[in-house]
PDB file of C-alpha atoms in Angstrom:
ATOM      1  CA  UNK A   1      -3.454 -15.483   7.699  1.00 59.00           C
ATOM      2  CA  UNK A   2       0.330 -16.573   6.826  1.00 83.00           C
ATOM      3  CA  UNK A   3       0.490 -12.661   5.200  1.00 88.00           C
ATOM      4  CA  UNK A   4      -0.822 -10.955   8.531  1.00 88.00           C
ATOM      5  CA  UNK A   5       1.666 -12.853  11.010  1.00 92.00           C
ATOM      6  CA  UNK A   6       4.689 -11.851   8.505  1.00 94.00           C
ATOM      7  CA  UNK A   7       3.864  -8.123   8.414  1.00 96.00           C
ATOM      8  CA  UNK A   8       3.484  -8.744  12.470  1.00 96.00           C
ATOM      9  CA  UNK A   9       6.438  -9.919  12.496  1.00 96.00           C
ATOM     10  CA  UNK A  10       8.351  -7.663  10.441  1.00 97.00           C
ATOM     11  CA  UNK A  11       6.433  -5.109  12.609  1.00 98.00           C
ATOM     12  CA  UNK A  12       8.179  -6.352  15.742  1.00 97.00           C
ATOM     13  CA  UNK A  13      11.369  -6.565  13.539  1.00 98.00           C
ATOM     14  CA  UNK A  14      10.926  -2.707  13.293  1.00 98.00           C
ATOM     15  CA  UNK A  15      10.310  -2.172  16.977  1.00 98.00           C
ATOM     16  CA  UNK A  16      12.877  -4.204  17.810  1.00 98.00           C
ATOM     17  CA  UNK A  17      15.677  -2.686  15.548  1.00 98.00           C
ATOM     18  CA  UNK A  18      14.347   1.025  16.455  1.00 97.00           C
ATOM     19  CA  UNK A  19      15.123   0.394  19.599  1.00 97.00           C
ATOM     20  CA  UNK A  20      18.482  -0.906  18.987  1.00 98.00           C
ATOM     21  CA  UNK A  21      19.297   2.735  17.032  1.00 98.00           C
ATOM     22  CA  UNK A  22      17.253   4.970  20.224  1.00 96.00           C
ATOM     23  CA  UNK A  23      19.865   2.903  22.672  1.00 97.00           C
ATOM     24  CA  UNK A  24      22.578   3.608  20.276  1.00 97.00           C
ATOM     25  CA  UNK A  25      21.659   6.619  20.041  1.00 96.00           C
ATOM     26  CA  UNK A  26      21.274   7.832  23.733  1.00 95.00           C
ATOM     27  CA  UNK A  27      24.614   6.078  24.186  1.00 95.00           C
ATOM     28  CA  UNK A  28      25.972   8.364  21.602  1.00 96.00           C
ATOM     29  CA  UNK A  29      24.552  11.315  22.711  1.00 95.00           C
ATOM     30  CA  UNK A  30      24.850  10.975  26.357  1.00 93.00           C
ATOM     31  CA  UNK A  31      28.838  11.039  25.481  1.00 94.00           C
ATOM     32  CA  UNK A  32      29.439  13.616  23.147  1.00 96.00           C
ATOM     33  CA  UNK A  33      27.077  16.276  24.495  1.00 94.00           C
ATOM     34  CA  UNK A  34      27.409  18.611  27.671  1.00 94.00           C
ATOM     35  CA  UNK A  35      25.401  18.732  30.780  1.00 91.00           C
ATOM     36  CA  UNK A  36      22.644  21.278  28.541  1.00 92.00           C
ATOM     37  CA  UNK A  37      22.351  18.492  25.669  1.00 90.00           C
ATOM     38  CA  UNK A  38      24.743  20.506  23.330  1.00 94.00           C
ATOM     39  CA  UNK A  39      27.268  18.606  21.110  1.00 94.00           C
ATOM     40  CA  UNK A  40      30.787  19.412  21.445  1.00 96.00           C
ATOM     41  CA  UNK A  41      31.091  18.475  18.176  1.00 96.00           C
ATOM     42  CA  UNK A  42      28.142  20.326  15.798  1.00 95.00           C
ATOM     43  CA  UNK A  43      28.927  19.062  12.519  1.00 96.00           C
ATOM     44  CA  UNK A  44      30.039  15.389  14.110  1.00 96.00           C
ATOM     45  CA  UNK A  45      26.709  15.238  15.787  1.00 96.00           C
ATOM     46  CA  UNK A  46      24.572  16.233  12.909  1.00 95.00           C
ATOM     47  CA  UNK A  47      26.316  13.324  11.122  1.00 95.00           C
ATOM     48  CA  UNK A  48      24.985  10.703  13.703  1.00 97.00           C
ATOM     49  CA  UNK A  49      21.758  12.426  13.419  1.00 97.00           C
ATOM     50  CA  UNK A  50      21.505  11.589  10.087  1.00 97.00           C
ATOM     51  CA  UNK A  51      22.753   7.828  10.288  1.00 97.00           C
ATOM     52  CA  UNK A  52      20.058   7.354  13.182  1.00 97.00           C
ATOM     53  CA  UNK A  53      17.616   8.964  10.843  1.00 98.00           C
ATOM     54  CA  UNK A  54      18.250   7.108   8.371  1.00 97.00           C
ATOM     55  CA  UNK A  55      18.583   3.833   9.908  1.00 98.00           C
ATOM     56  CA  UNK A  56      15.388   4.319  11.483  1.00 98.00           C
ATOM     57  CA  UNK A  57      13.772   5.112   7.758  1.00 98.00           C
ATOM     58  CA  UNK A  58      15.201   1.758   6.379  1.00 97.00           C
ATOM     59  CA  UNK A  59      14.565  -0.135   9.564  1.00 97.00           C
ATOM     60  CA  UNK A  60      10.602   0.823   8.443  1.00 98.00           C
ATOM     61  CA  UNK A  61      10.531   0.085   5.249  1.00 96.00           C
ATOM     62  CA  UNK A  62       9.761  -3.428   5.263  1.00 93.00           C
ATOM     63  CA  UNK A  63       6.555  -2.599   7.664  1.00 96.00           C
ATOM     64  CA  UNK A  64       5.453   0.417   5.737  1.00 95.00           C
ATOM     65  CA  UNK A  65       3.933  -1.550   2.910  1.00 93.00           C
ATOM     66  CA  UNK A  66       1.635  -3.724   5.536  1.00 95.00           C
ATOM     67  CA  UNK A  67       1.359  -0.677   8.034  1.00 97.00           C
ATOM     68  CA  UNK A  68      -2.158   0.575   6.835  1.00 96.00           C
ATOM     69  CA  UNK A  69      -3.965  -3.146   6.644  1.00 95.00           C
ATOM     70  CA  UNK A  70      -2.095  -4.028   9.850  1.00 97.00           C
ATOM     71  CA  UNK A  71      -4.174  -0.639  11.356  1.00 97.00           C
ATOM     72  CA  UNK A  72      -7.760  -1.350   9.987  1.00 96.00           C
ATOM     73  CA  UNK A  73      -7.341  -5.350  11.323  1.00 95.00           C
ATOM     74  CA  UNK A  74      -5.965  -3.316  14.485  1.00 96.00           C
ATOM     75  CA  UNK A  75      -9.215  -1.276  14.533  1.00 96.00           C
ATOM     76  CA  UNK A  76     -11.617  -4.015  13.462  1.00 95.00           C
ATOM     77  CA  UNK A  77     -10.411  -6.438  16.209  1.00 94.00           C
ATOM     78  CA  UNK A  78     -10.382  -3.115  18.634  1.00 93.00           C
ATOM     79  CA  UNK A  79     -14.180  -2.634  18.132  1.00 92.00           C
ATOM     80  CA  UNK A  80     -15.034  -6.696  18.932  1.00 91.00           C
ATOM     81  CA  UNK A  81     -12.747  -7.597  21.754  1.00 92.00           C
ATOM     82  CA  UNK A  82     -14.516  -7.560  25.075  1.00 89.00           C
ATOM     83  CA  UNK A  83     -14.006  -4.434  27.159  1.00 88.00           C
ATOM     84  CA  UNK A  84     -12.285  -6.493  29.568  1.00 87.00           C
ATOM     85  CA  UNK A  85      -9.298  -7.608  27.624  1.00 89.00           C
ATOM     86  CA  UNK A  86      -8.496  -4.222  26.194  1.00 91.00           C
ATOM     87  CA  UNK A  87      -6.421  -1.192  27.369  1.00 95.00           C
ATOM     88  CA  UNK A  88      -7.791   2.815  27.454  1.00 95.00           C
ATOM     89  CA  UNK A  89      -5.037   3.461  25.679  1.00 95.00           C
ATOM     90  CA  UNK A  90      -4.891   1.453  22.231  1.00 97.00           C
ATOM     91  CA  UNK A  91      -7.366   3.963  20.590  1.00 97.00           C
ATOM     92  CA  UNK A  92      -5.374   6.808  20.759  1.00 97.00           C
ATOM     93  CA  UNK A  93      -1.979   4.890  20.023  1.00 98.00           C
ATOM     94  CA  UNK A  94      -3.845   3.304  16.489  1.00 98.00           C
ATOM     95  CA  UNK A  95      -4.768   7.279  16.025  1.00 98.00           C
ATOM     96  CA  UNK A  96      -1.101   8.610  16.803  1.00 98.00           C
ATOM     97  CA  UNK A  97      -0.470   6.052  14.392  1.00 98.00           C
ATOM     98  CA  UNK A  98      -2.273   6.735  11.357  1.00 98.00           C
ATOM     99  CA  UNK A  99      -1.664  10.400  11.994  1.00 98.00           C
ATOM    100  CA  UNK A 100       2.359   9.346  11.509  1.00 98.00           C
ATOM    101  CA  UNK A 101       1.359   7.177   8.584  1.00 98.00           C
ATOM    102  CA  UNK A 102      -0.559   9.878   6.597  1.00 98.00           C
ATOM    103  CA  UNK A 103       1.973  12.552   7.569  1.00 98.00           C
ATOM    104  CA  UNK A 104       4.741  10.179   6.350  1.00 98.00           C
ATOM    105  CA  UNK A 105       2.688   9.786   2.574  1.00 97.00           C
ATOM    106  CA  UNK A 106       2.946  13.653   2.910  1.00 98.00           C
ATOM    107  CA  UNK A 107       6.515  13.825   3.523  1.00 98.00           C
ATOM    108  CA  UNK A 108       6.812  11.003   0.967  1.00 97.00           C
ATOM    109  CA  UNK A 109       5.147  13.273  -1.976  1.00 97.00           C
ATOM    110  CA  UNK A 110       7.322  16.194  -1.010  1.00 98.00           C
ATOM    111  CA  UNK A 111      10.646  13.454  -1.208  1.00 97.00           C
ATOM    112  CA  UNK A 112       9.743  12.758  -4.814  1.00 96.00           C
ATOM    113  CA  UNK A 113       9.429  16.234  -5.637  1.00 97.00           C
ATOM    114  CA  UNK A 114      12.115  16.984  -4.509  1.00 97.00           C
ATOM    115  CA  UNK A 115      14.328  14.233  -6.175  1.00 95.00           C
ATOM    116  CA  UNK A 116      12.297  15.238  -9.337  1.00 96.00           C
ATOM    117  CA  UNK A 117      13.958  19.001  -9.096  1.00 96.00           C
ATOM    118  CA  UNK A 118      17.838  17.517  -8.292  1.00 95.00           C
ATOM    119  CA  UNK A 119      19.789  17.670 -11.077  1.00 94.00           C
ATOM    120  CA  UNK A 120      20.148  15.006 -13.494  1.00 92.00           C
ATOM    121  CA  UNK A 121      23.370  13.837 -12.046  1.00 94.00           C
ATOM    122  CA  UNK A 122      22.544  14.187  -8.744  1.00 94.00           C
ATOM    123  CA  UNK A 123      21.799  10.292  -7.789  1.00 92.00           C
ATOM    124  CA  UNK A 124      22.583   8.831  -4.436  1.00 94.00           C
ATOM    125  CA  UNK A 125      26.394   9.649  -3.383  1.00 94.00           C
ATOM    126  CA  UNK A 126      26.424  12.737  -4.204  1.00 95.00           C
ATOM    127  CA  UNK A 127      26.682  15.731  -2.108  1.00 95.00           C
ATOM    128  CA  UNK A 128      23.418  17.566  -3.172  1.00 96.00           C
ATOM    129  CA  UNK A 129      21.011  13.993  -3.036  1.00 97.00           C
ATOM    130  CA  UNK A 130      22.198  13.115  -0.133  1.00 96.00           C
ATOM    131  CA  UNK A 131      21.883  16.242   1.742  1.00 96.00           C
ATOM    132  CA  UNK A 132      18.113  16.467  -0.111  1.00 97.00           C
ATOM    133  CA  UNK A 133      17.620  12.591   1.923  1.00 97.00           C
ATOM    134  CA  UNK A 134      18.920  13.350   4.915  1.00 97.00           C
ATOM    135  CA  UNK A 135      16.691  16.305   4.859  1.00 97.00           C
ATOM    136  CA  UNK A 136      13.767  13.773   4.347  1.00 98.00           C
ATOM    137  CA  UNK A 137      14.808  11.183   7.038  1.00 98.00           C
ATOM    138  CA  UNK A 138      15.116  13.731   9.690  1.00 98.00           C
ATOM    139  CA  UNK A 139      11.845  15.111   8.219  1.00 98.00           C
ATOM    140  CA  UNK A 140      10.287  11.910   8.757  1.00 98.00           C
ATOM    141  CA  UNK A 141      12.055  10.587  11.905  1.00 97.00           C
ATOM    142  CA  UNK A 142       9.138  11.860  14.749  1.00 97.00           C
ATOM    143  CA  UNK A 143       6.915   9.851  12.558  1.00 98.00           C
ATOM    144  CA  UNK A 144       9.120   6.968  12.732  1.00 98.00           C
ATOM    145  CA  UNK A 145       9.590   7.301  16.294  1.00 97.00           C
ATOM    146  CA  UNK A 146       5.700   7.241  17.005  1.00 98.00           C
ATOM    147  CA  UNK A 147       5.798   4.012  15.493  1.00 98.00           C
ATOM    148  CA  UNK A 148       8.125   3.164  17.185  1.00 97.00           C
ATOM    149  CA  UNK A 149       7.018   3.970  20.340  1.00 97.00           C
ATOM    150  CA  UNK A 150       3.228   2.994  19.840  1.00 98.00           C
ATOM    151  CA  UNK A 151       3.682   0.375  17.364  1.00 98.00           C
ATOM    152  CA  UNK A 152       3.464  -2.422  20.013  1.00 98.00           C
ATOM    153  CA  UNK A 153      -0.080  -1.816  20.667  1.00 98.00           C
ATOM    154  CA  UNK A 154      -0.769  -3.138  17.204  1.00 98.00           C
ATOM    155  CA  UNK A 155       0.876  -6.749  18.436  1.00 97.00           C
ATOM    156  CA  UNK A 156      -0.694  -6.523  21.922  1.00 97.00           C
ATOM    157  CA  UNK A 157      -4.410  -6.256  19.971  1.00 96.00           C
ATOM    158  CA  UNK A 158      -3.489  -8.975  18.100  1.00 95.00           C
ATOM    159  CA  UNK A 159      -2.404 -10.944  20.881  1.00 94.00           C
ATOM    160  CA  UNK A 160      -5.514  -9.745  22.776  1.00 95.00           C
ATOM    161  CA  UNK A 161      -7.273 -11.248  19.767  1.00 93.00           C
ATOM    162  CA  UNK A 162      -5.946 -14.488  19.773  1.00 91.00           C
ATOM    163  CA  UNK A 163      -6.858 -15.344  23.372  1.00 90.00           C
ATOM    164  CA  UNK A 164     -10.452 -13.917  22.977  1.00 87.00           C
ATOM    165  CA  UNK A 165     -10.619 -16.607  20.051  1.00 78.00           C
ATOM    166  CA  UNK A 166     -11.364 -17.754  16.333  1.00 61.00           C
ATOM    167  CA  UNK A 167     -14.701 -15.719  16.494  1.00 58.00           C
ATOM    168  CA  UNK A 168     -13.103 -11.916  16.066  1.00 50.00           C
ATOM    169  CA  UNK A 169     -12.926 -10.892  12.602  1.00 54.00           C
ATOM    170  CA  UNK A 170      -9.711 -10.044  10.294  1.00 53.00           C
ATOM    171  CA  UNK A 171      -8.978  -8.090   7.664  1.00 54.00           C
ATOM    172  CA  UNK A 172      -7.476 -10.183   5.342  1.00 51.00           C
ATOM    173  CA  UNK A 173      -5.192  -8.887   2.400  1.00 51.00           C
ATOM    174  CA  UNK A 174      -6.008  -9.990  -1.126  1.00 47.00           C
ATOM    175  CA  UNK A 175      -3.845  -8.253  -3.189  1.00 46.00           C
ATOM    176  CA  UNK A 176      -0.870  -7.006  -1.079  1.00 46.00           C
ATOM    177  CA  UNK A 177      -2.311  -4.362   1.282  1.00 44.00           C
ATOM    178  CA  UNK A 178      -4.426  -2.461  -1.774  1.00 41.00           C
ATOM    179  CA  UNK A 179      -7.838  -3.869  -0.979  1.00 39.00           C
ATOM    180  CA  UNK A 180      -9.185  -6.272   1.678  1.00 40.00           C
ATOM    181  CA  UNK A 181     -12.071  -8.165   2.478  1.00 37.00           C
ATOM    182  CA  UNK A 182     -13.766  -9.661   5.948  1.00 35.00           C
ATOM    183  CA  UNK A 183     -13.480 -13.264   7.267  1.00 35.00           C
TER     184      UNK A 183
END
């Protein structure tokens, strides 16, 4: 159980830093673009676009591991809380959810293709790999941003979970995320 509340807590860790870059974000934006939502500065703004992007990739990382086990527990608890002390909309938030997470393995495979075909001495810092990652992040950033954005349902089943009591089952991790068994 110790694993479970750590990934749920490095989830919220996520949601709460994402939100942190989205506010920083709008702050930026809402100053250095016109009344249409164009920059005054293209290549300035593009920059920022990156830096949210790829805050928002590294703010994930430490919940992408867990983010598949944390899903199925999310989906087994779904199916035995009482109807009473769930919402209409936690079904199709865990689906917009694995949706982002498969699409993100897709955009993952492409990444390491990708970084296979850079030249040899094109590591990170230079001009051509880090054009090739930015690519990626803003690639992957609507993905990111569903998370996000729907991520929360994943603590408020748990939390539904919890008061409904010791009787729901959980999927419980036994070797880091790769297989799991019922308790």
């Amino acid at each position: 159980m110790n694993h479970r509340r750590t990934a749920l807590r490095r989830l919220n860790r996520y949601l709460r830093t994402s939100d942190r870059i989205l506010a920083s974000w709008d702050a930026y934006t809402e100053f250095h673009t016109d009344l249409d939502g164009w920059p005054f500065d293209p290549e300035a703004y593009g920059r920022r676009t990156a830096v949210r992007d790829g805050d928002t990739a590294a703010a994930f990382a430490a919940t992408r591991a867990e983010a598949r086990q944390l899903l199925a527990t999310a989906r087994l608890q779904l199916q035995h809380l009482p109807a009473d002390s769930t919402r209409k909309n936690w079904p199709g938030q865990l689906t917009i959810l694995e949706e982002a997470l498969r699409r993100l393995d897709s955009l993952d495979a492409q990444w390491h293709q990708t970084r296979a075909q850079l030249p040899e001495d094109a590591g990170p810092g230079t001009e051509v790999y880090d054009g090739a990652l930015d690519e990626h992040h803003a690639e992957c950033w609507s993905c990111l941003d569903d998370w996000a954005c729907h991520g929360r349902a994943l603590l408020d089943i748990q939390a539904a979970t919890r008061r409904a009591g010791p009787q729901l089952p959980v999927l419980m991790s036994r070797h880091g995320g790769s297989r799991a068994t019922r308790r």
